[in-house]
XYZ file of C-alpha atoms in Angstrom:
345
model
C 188.858 40.441 53.589
C 191.760 40.501 55.806
C 192.080 37.772 58.078
C 194.334 37.146 61.372
C 195.772 34.076 62.115
C 198.608 34.065 64.426
C 197.521 36.422 67.262
C 196.696 34.152 70.300
C 200.382 34.950 71.926
C 199.366 38.638 71.973
C 196.452 37.698 74.188
C 198.517 36.217 77.070
C 201.558 38.593 76.612
C 202.522 39.629 79.950
C 202.212 43.356 79.275
C 198.736 42.673 77.640
C 197.510 41.036 80.990
C 198.893 43.733 83.339
C 197.324 46.527 81.218
C 193.908 44.120 81.369
C 194.138 43.988 84.967
C 194.371 47.677 85.443
C 191.404 48.245 83.206
C 189.389 45.444 85.073
C 190.000 46.974 88.564
C 189.214 50.540 87.506
C 186.697 52.050 89.842
C 186.815 48.939 92.000
C 189.780 49.300 93.938
C 188.202 48.855 97.269
C 186.477 45.738 96.378
C 187.226 42.631 98.335
C 187.930 40.548 95.323
C 190.483 43.076 93.992
C 192.202 43.333 97.118
C 192.457 39.517 97.440
C 193.796 39.162 93.760
C 196.255 41.894 94.481
C 197.653 40.133 97.535
C 199.540 37.920 95.276
C 199.354 39.874 92.070
C 202.501 39.063 90.316
C 201.683 35.166 91.196
C 198.062 35.676 90.148
C 198.949 37.095 86.735
C 201.564 34.572 86.184
C 198.875 31.614 86.681
C 196.668 33.313 84.238
C 199.484 33.638 81.849
C 200.593 29.996 82.271
C 196.781 28.867 81.728
C 196.352 30.901 78.583
C 199.420 29.791 77.078
C 199.145 26.298 77.750
C 195.238 26.275 76.891
C 194.176 25.065 80.380
C 192.354 28.174 81.013
C 188.931 27.556 82.203
C 186.415 30.276 83.585
C 184.675 30.006 86.933
C 180.959 29.822 86.977
C 178.903 33.162 86.642
C 177.444 34.698 89.665
C 173.969 35.641 88.617
C 171.587 38.260 90.343
C 168.567 40.479 89.515
C 169.187 44.146 89.263
C 166.225 46.605 89.320
C 167.164 50.088 88.167
C 164.345 50.461 87.301
C 163.892 47.528 84.710
C 164.397 44.042 86.176
C 167.406 42.515 84.593
C 169.350 39.435 85.195
C 172.947 40.206 85.335
C 175.811 37.368 85.349
C 179.029 38.634 86.927
C 182.387 36.907 86.082
C 185.168 36.364 88.502
C 187.646 39.029 88.649
C 190.486 36.849 87.107
C 187.918 36.022 84.312
C 187.455 39.674 83.740
C 191.154 40.327 83.163
C 191.052 37.667 80.273
C 187.816 39.133 78.864
C 189.969 42.569 78.686
C 193.079 40.957 77.428
C 190.799 39.394 74.474
C 188.943 42.512 73.627
C 192.155 44.588 73.652
C 193.391 42.495 70.697
C 190.166 41.934 68.881
C 188.636 45.334 69.338
C 191.182 47.130 66.733
C 190.722 44.355 64.272
C 186.974 44.685 64.246
C 186.366 48.167 65.006
C 187.597 49.441 61.811
C 184.927 47.573 60.176
C 181.939 49.012 62.061
C 180.055 51.697 60.642
C 180.413 55.320 61.632
C 177.038 55.335 63.362
C 177.316 52.288 65.573
C 177.899 54.282 68.632
C 177.765 51.887 71.589
C 180.735 50.546 73.604
C 183.300 52.268 71.244
C 186.191 54.737 72.034
C 185.040 58.274 71.078
C 181.441 57.358 70.882
C 178.551 56.746 73.095
C 175.134 58.297 73.990
C 176.056 61.830 73.359
C 177.684 61.004 70.231
C 174.530 59.357 69.110
C 172.382 62.335 70.234
C 174.508 64.664 68.177
C 174.077 62.393 65.189
C 170.475 62.043 65.684
C 169.923 66.115 65.462
C 172.112 66.403 62.813
C 169.905 63.929 60.644
C 166.865 65.525 61.934
C 167.992 68.937 60.571
C 168.750 67.370 57.230
C 165.602 65.261 56.761
C 163.261 68.180 58.076
C 165.048 71.157 56.319
C 166.055 72.746 59.442
C 162.654 71.832 61.187
C 160.351 73.132 58.420
C 159.235 69.708 57.045
C 157.780 66.810 58.802
C 160.412 63.875 59.851
C 159.322 60.377 60.414
C 161.452 57.872 62.538
C 161.522 54.066 62.588
C 162.506 53.083 66.326
C 163.449 49.629 66.620
C 164.545 47.135 69.251
C 165.694 43.755 68.888
C 163.874 41.238 70.986
C 165.474 39.864 73.948
C 168.786 40.312 71.986
C 171.579 39.168 74.502
C 169.202 36.182 75.505
C 168.506 35.287 72.156
C 171.597 35.739 70.067
C 172.680 32.649 68.272
C 176.330 31.629 69.421
C 176.941 29.656 66.366
C 176.195 32.230 64.128
C 178.225 34.720 66.201
C 181.182 32.470 65.886
C 180.831 32.173 62.025
C 180.741 35.788 62.027
C 184.061 36.031 64.044
C 185.756 33.270 61.982
C 185.375 35.385 58.711
C 188.462 37.579 60.145
C 189.688 35.392 63.036
C 191.567 32.324 61.624
C 193.476 31.525 64.600
C 191.787 28.183 66.095
C 193.236 28.999 69.692
C 191.722 32.540 69.837
C 188.301 31.031 68.593
C 188.788 28.110 71.202
C 189.211 30.765 73.822
C 185.804 32.698 72.517
C 184.043 29.578 72.811
C 184.810 28.821 76.275
C 183.624 32.331 77.256
C 180.502 32.278 75.279
C 179.855 28.711 76.591
C 180.169 29.717 80.305
C 176.669 30.483 80.160
C 173.731 28.612 81.433
C 171.363 28.777 78.515
C 172.076 27.155 74.868
C 171.867 30.561 73.291
C 172.386 34.178 74.260
C 175.216 35.985 76.149
C 175.465 37.006 79.828
C 174.530 40.699 80.597
C 177.581 42.220 82.445
C 180.552 40.827 80.525
C 182.612 42.946 78.578
C 182.781 40.426 76.133
C 178.986 40.435 75.388
C 179.196 44.080 74.854
C 181.933 43.706 72.225
C 180.476 40.707 70.585
C 177.042 42.572 70.332
C 178.659 45.203 68.060
C 180.474 42.223 65.979
C 177.104 40.339 65.370
C 174.945 43.209 64.718
C 177.555 44.724 62.176
C 175.884 42.551 59.957
C 172.508 44.205 60.209
C 174.543 47.559 59.821
C 175.977 46.702 56.706
C 172.505 45.456 55.445
C 170.741 48.580 56.278
C 173.499 50.990 55.025
C 174.589 49.040 51.917
C 171.800 46.871 50.865
C 168.884 49.277 51.867
C 171.080 52.225 51.144
C 169.616 54.390 54.054
C 171.429 57.442 54.818
C 170.263 58.259 58.347
C 170.681 55.144 60.506
C 172.149 55.145 63.950
C 172.466 52.030 66.112
C 173.052 51.664 70.144
C 173.417 48.292 71.114
C 169.971 46.539 70.136
C 168.210 49.797 69.723
C 168.249 51.728 66.330
C 166.668 54.672 64.367
C 166.219 55.294 60.848
C 165.019 58.730 60.030
C 163.128 59.536 56.699
C 160.594 62.008 55.120
C 158.486 59.122 53.995
C 156.575 57.013 56.662
C 155.723 54.488 53.733
C 159.326 54.056 52.810
C 160.106 53.327 56.503
C 157.292 50.587 56.605
C 158.997 48.789 53.543
C 162.595 49.149 55.266
C 160.887 47.641 58.669
C 159.700 44.573 56.951
C 162.831 43.875 55.095
C 164.982 44.142 58.214
C 162.733 41.950 60.111
C 163.197 39.467 57.172
C 166.756 39.925 57.314
C 167.161 39.320 60.975
C 164.984 36.158 61.192
C 166.887 34.532 57.973
C 170.570 35.514 58.812
C 170.859 36.086 62.588
C 167.877 34.148 64.219
C 166.530 37.419 65.602
C 163.554 39.340 65.452
C 162.348 42.856 65.913
C 160.442 43.360 69.274
C 156.729 44.170 68.112
C 155.772 46.193 70.930
C 158.842 48.325 70.842
C 159.224 48.770 67.195
C 157.277 51.726 65.540
C 157.346 54.578 63.283
C 156.436 57.880 64.729
C 156.517 61.505 63.690
C 159.325 63.281 65.662
C 156.558 65.646 66.884
C 155.271 62.909 69.340
C 158.879 62.660 70.887
C 161.281 59.769 70.796
C 162.841 58.005 73.327
C 166.540 57.433 72.326
C 170.107 57.104 73.801
C 168.657 58.129 77.055
C 166.520 61.097 76.281
C 163.076 62.080 74.946
C 163.904 63.967 71.723
C 161.704 66.566 70.165
C 162.280 69.049 67.235
C 163.249 71.804 69.191
C 164.244 70.391 72.603
C 165.564 67.479 74.603
C 164.247 66.088 77.810
C 165.593 63.573 80.297
C 163.647 60.231 80.486
C 161.271 60.201 83.102
C 162.747 56.909 84.940
C 166.216 58.501 84.843
C 164.656 61.408 87.165
C 162.945 59.111 89.299
C 166.274 57.111 89.480
C 168.237 60.147 90.948
C 165.578 61.117 93.367
C 165.688 57.554 94.571
C 169.464 57.825 95.136
C 169.088 61.093 96.888
C 166.518 59.557 99.313
C 169.037 56.704 99.860
C 171.598 59.469 100.501
C 169.212 60.933 103.409
C 168.842 57.502 104.944
C 172.601 57.128 105.219
C 172.431 53.963 102.877
C 174.920 55.759 100.518
C 178.236 57.171 101.558
C 178.810 60.948 100.610
C 181.742 60.020 98.514
C 179.686 57.384 96.408
C 176.718 59.744 95.980
C 178.771 62.518 95.125
C 180.275 60.608 92.123
C 176.896 59.471 90.989
C 175.463 62.711 91.117
C 178.379 64.331 89.447
C 178.079 61.901 86.444
C 174.461 62.271 86.435
C 174.741 66.059 86.196
C 177.115 65.995 83.448
C 174.821 63.709 81.617
C 171.559 65.793 82.317
C 173.219 69.040 81.047
C 172.691 67.869 77.650
C 169.012 68.067 77.970
C 166.812 71.075 78.292
C 166.326 70.597 81.816
C 167.583 73.661 83.552
C 164.780 74.182 85.978
C 164.663 70.353 86.979
C 168.404 70.474 87.781
C 168.111 73.482 90.042
C 165.174 71.614 91.784
C 167.489 68.828 92.182
C 170.181 70.912 93.772
C 167.631 72.224 96.181
C 166.574 68.830 97.240
C 170.149 67.926 97.309
C 170.802 70.762 99.763
C 167.898 69.694 101.993
C 169.306 66.106 101.821
C 172.652 67.050 103.105
C 170.869 69.076 106.126
C 168.468 66.148 107.084
C 171.304 63.560 106.987
C 173.558 65.919 109.295
C 170.558 66.241 111.484
C 170.065 62.465 111.641
C 173.636 62.049 112.464
C 173.652 64.257 115.534
C 170.457 62.593 116.733
């Protein structure tokens, strides 16, 4: 296995820091903390450069808040300067690790994502079911409390298999340990998303190369295995749970891991999937209706809402939801009319 030793200087290279700053501010140019950083941009980047070079960099405490959209999640937000460092680190590590990831690991990777996962899923369904003429069973699995439970020491051991530069490992430790819990990684950090793939790549290799499953797709801590035999999936489910417990100190989520026929429908990568059609999740539809109501009440600007709706519509077009989308467009027209009327009053 190829290892990488002298790469720390690439992280604090000034071109990399500038590029990382540009990535960190994308979509957030009007935020106060971005404008504040930009007031003395060259000076602030130079401070980061010096701190990283001299290994005196220390991340600021995370700001934690609860997000309900619609699931309740605890989000930990890093300071803007720390987000620049996260990008700088991932810019260097991602090309090293990404080439080791399996093709069907589809979250937080260039050229991949939910729609990639959806296409692969239906390609596998057609193969297993012989173009929908035979039953297809699916192991739909979820790793219990993954981001809260991931063992940071095990993660570091995995990283050290490829990264032998002590300075890089030291920076990773600083970022990982800037979290209130003994284990886990904060939801909301770019590094957490990246390290999730690094850690669970161990699971991917076990499933693909030890169990020799052909039809496996993982999206963060959710994954599916497709097969014609329910009994075979039961065997694999037990072996995967043993592997996770023994090697990564993780376990499958008992309530969210099950084996079902596709005829019942499967919730995966943001859609409800069946043999012949794809639907949006109900909570996704409720979420958009809620945003339209906020728009009516003037709690979201027209520009912000338009951006959200355009993104949602591009996503929704992948489902068989023509009638639903038309209904929401009618609701949106009504929302604009009501909003204008409220303004005039």
